[in-house]
Coordinates of C-alpha atoms in Angstrom, one line a residue:
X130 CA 4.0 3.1 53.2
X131 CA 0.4 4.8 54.0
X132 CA 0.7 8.2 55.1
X133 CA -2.6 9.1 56.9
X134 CA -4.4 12.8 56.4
X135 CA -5.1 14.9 59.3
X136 CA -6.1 17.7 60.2
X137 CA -3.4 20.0 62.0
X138 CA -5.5 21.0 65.5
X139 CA -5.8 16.7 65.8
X140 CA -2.0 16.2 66.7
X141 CA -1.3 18.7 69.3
X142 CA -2.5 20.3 72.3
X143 CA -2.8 24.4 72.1
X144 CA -1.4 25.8 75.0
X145 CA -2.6 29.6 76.4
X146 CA -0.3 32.0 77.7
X147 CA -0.4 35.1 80.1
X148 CA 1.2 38.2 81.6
X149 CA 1.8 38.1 85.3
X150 CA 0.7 42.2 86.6
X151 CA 3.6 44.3 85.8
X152 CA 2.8 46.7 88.2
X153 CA 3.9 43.6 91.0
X154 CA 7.7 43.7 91.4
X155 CA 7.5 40.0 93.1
X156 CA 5.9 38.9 90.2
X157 CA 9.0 39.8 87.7
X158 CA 12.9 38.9 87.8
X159 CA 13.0 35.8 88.9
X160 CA 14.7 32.1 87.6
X161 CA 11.2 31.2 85.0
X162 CA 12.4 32.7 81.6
X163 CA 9.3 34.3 79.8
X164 CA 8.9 34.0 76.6
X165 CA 7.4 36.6 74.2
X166 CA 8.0 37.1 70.0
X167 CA 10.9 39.4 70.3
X168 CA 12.7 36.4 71.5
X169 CA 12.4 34.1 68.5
X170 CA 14.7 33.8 65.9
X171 CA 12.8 31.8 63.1
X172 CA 16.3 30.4 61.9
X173 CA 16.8 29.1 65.0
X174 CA 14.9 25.4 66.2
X175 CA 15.3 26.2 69.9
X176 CA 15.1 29.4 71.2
X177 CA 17.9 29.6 74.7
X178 CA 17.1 33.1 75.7
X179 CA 14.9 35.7 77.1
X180 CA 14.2 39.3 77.5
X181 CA 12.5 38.7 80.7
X182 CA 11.8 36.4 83.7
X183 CA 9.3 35.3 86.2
X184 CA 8.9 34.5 89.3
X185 CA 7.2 31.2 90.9
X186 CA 4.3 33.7 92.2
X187 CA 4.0 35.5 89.2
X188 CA 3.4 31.7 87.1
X189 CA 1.0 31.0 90.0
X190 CA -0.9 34.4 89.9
X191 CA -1.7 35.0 86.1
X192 CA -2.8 32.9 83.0
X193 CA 0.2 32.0 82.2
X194 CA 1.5 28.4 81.7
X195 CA 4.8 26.4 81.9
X196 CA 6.5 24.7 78.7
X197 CA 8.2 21.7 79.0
X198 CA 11.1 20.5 77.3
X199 CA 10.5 20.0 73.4
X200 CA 7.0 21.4 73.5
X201 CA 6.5 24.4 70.8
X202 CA 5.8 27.5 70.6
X203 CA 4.7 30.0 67.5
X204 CA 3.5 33.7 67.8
X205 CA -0.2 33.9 66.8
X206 CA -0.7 37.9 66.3
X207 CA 1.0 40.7 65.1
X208 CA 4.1 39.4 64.1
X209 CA 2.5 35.3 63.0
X210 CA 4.3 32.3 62.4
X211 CA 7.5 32.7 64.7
X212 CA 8.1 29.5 65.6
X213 CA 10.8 27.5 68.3
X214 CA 11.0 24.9 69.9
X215 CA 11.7 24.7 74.4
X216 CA 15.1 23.4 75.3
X217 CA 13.8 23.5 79.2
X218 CA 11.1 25.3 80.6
X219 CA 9.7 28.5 80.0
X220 CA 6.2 30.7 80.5
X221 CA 5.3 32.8 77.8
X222 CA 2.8 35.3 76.8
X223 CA -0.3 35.8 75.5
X224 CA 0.5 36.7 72.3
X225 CA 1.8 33.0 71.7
X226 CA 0.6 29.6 71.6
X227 CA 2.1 26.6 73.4
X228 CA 2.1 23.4 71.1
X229 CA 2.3 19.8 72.7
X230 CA 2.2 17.2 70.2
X231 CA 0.3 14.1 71.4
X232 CA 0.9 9.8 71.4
X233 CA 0.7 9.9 67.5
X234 CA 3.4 12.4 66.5
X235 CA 7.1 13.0 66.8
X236 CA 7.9 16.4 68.9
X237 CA 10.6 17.1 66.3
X238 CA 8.8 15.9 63.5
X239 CA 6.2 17.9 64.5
X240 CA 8.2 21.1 64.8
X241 CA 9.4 20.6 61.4
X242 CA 5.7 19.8 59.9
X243 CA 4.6 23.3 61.6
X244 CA 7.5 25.1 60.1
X245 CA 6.5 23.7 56.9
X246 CA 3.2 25.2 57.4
X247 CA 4.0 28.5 58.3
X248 CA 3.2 29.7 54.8
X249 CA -0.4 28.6 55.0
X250 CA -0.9 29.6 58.6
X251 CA 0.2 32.9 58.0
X252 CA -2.1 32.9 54.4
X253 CA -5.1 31.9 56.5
X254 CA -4.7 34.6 59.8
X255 CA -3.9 37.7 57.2
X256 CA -6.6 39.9 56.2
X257 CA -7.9 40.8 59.8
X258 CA -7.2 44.3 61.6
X259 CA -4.2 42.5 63.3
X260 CA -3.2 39.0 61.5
X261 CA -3.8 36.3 64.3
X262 CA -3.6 32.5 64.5
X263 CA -6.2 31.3 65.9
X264 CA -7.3 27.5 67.0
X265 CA -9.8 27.7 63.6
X266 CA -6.7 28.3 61.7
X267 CA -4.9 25.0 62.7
X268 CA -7.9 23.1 61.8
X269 CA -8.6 24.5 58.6
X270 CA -5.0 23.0 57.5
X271 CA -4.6 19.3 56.7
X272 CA -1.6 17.4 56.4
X273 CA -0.6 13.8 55.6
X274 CA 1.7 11.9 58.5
X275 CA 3.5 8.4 57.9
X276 CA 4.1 6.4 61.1
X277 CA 5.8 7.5 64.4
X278 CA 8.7 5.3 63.2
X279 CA 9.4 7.0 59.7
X280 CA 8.4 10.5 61.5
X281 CA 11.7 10.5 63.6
X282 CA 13.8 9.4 60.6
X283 CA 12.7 12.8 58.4
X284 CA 13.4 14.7 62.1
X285 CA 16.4 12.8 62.5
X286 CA 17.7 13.8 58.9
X287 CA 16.1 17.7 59.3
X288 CA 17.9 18.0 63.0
X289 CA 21.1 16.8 61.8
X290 CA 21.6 19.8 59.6
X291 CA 20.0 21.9 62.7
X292 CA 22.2 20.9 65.1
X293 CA 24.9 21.4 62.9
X294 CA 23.8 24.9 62.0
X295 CA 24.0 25.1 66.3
X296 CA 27.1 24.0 66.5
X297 CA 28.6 26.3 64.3
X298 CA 26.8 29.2 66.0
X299 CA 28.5 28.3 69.3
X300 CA 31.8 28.2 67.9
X301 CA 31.2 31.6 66.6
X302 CA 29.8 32.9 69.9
X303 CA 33.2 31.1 71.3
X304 CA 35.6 33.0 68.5
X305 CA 33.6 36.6 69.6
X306 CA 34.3 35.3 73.1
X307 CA 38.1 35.6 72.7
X308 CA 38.0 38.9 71.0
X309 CA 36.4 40.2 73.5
X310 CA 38.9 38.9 76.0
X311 CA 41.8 40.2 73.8
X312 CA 40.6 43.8 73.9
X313 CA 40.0 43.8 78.0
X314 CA 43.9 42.1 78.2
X315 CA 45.1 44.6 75.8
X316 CA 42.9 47.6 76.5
X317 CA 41.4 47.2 79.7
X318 CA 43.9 45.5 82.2
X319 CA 46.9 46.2 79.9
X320 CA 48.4 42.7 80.6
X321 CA 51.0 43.4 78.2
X322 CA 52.4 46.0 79.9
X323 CA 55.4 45.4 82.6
X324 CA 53.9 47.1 85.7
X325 CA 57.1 49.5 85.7
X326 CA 55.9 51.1 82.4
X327 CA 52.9 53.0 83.9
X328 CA 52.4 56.7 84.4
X329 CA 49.3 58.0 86.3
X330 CA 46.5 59.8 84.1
X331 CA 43.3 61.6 85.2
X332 CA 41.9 57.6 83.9
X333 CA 44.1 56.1 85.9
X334 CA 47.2 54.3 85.7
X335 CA 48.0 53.9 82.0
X336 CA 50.7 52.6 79.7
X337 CA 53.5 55.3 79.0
X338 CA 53.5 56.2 76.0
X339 CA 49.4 56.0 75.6
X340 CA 47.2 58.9 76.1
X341 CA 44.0 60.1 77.3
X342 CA 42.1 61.9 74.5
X343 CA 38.5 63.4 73.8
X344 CA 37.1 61.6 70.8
X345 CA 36.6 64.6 69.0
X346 CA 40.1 64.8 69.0
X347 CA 40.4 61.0 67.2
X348 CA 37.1 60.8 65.3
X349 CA 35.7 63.2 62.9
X350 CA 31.7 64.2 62.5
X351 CA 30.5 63.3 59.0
X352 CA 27.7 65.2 57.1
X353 CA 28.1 64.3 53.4
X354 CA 24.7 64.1 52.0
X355 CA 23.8 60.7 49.3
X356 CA 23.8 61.9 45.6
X357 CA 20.8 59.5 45.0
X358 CA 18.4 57.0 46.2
X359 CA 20.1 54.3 45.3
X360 CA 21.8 53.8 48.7
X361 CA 20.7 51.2 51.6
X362 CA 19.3 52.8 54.2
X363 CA 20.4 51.9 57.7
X364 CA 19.3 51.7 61.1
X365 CA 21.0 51.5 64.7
X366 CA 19.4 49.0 67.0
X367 CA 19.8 48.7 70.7
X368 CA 22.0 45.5 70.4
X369 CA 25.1 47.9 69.0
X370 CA 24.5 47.5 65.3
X371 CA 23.7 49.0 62.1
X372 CA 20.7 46.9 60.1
X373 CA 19.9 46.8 56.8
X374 CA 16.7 49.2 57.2
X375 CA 13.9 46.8 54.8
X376 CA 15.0 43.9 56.5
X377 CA 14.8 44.6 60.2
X378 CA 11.8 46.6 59.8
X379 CA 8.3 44.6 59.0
X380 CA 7.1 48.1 57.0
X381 CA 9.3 51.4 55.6
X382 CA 10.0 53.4 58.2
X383 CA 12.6 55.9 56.0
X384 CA 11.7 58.7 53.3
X385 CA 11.5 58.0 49.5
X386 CA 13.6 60.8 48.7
X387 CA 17.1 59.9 50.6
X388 CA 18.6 63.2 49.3
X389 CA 18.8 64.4 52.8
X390 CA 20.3 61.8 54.2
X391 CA 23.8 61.2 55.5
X392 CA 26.4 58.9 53.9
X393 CA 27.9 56.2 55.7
X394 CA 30.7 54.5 54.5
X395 CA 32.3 51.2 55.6
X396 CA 34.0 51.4 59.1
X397 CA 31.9 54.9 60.1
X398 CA 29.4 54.8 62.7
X399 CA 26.4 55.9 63.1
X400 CA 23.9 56.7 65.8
X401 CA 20.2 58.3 66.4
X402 CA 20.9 61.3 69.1
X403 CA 17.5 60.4 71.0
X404 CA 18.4 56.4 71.0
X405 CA 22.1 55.9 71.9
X406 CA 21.3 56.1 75.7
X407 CA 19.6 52.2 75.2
X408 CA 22.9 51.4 72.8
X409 CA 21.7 52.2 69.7
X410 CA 24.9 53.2 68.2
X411 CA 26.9 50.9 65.5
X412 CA 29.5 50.0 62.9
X413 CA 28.9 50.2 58.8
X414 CA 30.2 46.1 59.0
X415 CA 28.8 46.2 55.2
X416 CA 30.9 46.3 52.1
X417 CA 29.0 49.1 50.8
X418 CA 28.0 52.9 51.9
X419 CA 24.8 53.1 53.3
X420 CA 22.9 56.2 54.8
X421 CA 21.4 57.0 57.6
X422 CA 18.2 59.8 58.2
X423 CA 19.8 63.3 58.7
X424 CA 18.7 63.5 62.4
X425 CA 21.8 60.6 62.6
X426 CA 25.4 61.8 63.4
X427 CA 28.3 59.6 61.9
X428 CA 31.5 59.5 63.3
X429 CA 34.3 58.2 61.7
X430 CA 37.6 57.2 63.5
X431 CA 41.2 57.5 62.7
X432 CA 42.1 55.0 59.9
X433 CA 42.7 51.1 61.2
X434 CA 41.3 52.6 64.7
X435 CA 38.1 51.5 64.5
X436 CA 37.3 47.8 65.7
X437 CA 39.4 49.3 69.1
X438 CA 36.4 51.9 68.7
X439 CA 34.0 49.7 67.7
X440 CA 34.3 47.8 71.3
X441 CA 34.9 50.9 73.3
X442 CA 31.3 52.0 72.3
X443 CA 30.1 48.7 74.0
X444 CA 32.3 48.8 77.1
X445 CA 30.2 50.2 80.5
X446 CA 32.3 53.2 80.6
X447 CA 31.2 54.6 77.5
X448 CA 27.9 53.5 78.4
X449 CA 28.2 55.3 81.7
X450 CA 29.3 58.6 79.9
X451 CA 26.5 58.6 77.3
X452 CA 24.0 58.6 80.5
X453 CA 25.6 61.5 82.0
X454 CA 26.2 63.5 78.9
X455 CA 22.6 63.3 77.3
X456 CA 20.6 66.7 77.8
X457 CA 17.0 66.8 77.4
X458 CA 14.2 67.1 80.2
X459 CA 11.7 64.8 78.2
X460 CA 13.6 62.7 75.9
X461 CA 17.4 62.8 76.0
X462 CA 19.7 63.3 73.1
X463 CA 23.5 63.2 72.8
X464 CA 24.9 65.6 70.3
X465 CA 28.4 65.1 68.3
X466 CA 29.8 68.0 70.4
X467 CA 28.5 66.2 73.7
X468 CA 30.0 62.8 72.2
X469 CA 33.2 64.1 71.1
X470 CA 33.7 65.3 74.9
X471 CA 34.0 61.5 76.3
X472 CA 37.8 60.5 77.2
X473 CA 39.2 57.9 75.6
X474 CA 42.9 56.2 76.5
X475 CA 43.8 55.7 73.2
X476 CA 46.8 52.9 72.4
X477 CA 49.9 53.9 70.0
X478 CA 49.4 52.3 66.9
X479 CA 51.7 49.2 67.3
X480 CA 49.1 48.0 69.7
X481 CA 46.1 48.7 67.4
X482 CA 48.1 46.8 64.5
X483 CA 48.5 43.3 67.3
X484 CA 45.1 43.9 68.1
X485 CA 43.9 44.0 64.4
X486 CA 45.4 41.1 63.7
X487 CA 44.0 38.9 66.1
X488 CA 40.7 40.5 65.4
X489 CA 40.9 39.8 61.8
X490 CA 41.8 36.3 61.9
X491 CA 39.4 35.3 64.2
X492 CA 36.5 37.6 62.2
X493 CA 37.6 35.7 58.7
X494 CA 36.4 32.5 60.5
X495 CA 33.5 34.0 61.9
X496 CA 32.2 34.9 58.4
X497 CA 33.5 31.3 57.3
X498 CA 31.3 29.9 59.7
X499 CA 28.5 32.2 58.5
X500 CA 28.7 31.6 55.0
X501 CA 28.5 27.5 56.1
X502 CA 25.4 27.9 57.9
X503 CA 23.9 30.1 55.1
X504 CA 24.1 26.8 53.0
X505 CA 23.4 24.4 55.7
X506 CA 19.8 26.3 56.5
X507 CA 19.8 26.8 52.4
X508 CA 19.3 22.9 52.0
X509 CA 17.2 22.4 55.0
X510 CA 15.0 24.9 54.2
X511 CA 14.9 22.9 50.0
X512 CA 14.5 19.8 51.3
X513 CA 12.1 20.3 54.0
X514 CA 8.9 20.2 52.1
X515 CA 10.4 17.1 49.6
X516 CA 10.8 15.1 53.4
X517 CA 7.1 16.1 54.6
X518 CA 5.5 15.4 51.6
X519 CA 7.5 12.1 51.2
X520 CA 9.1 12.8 48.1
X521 CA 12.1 11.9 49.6
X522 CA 13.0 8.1 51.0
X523 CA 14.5 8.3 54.3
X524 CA 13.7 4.4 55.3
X525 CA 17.2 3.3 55.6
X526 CA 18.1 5.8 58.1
X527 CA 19.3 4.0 61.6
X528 CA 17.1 6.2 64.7

């Protein structure tokens, strides 16, 4: 088969994007989804989600430019090379590029040849104050193609793995689903409970023989300083997690000397005062103690109490309390001692142990799933450049 060379700029169509004025309500919050980079997620192919929306005025009224199903799109400054394809139409922003391949290349193929390209793209647009893609940079990377038929068979093979990876993902997002929905029947709406077993409780009506507690009075503050710098440093986001520090971060953002900071072992949690009004509080969900900077406070609840915590810290309540609770004119903060005096009802521990075990079970697969996917993207990722540069024969593939 003759593969024929090209250059990459001759098989797509660059796409510009825009910000509609953000000072222009009407232009924002309406049914366009609008993409920017914090919305990729470069192990995904298709990105489902984002931050923000548009309005039909607010398309009309600025640069900005609609995506069509399949068409791609990869950040081109700052953060480079983020790429995704468009499962239905979106705007996006300036700091991106829309890609639509033309007559003589396979969409998917074509998302996969780009995402074997990244490398170089990013190797051609670093070096500048900011690192930016630019149109130059597509043309000064060449590639060789086979025909449109033996294109979709290498997608076809690549996407199978993809989709599976997908699937997977929405099983998982299913499994998280029920937890979630065990913890409100358990926790929340007490379905469990017959309705003649109630006593009334400045929360409410609650289950006799449950309380209503401060969580100083079930968690404990935690201040034991690292020994050495050989911990993992951690960092609460605003999604309700603790990160791995160097891999969320694109540069170091902790001190070299971690003497000061805070230990934080599996199960304790962990939150920056100035942040947790935005969620940034989370869960050590690692096998190992990690630390946190010293301005952190970890909490760490009653032993086998902590996944009931863990989703009390993402309910609206809690959220609601943290709002109210924060002091500070400028920026707010929220101090152990203000923490400590939210209410809690907190179960007896029979209830903890059913909901444990539901938790667990379902988490076990969760992390079955995860490992799976690990290995799936493992052998897409080692097989991707074998299929583009045809070291692999995919002919007998049915499309």
């Amino acid at each position: 088969m003759t593969w024929k060379r090209k250059r990459l700029i001759d098989l797509f169509e660059i796409i510009g994007g825009g910000t509609p004025k953000t000072t222009i309500p009407e232009y924002w919050n309406g049914n366009i989804p609008w993409l920017s980079v914090k919305d990729f997620n470069n192990s995904d192919r298709y990105v489902y989600k984002t931050e923000k929306t548009i309005t039909n005025s607010g398309l009309k009224n600025s640069s900005t430019k609609l995506l069509e199903k399949d068409d791609i799109i990869i950040s081109a400054r700052g953060t480079v090379g983020e790429l995704a394809m468009i499962p239905y139409p979106m705007a996006f922003n300036q700091s991106c590029y829309g890609i639509r391949g033309n007559e003589e290349v396979d969409k998917t193929f074509l998302y996969y040849l780009l995402k074997n390209s990244i490398t170089n793209l990013k190797n051609i647009s670093h070096g500048s104050v900011f690192d930016t893609i630019t149109r130059e940079t597509f043309s000064n990377i060449t590639v060789d193609i086979p025909d449109k038929d033996y294109q979709r068979k290498i997608a076809k093979f690549l996407s199978n793995l993809d989709n599976k990876i997908e699937l997977n993902k929405r099983i998982n997002d299913n499994l998280e689903k029920q937890v979630e929905a065990i913890y409100q029947s358990l926790f929340v709406y007490f379905n469990d409970i017959p309705e003649n077993q109630f006593k009334i409780s400045e929360l409410g009506p609650i289950p006799i023989g449950w309380k209503v507690k401060h969580l100083s009075e079930v968690t404990t503050s935690i201040r034991t300083k690292v020994k050495h710098n050989n911990y993992k440093v951690l960092s609460a986001i605003n999604t309700g997690q603790l990160q791995l520090s160097e891999e969320y971060f694109t540069k170091q953002v902790f001190s070299k000397n971690l003497s000061n900071y805070i230990a934080v072992e599996p199960f304790d949690f962990a939150y920056n005062p100035a942040r947790i009004n935005i969620g940034s509080i989370g869960m050590n969900t690692f096998s190992f103690t990690g630390c946190v900077s010293p301005v952190y406070v970890v909490v760490r609840a009653e032993p086998e109490y902590y996944y009931f915590l863990n989703f009390f810290i993402k309910s609206k309540r809690f959220s609601d309390e943290v709002k109210v609770r924060s002091t500070g004119s400028v920026r707010q903060s929220l101090s152990y001692t203000d923490f400590g005096q939210i209410k809690i009802v907190y179960p007896p521990i029979n209830v903890i142990d059913k909901f444990n075990h539901e938790y667990k079970a379902r988490q076990k697969t969760i992390e079955h799933i995860k490992e799976e996917n690990k290995k799936l993207a493992s052998i897409r990722d080692t097989l991707l450049p074998k299929l583009i540069f045809g070291k692999i024969d995919v002919s007998q593939i049915q499309l």
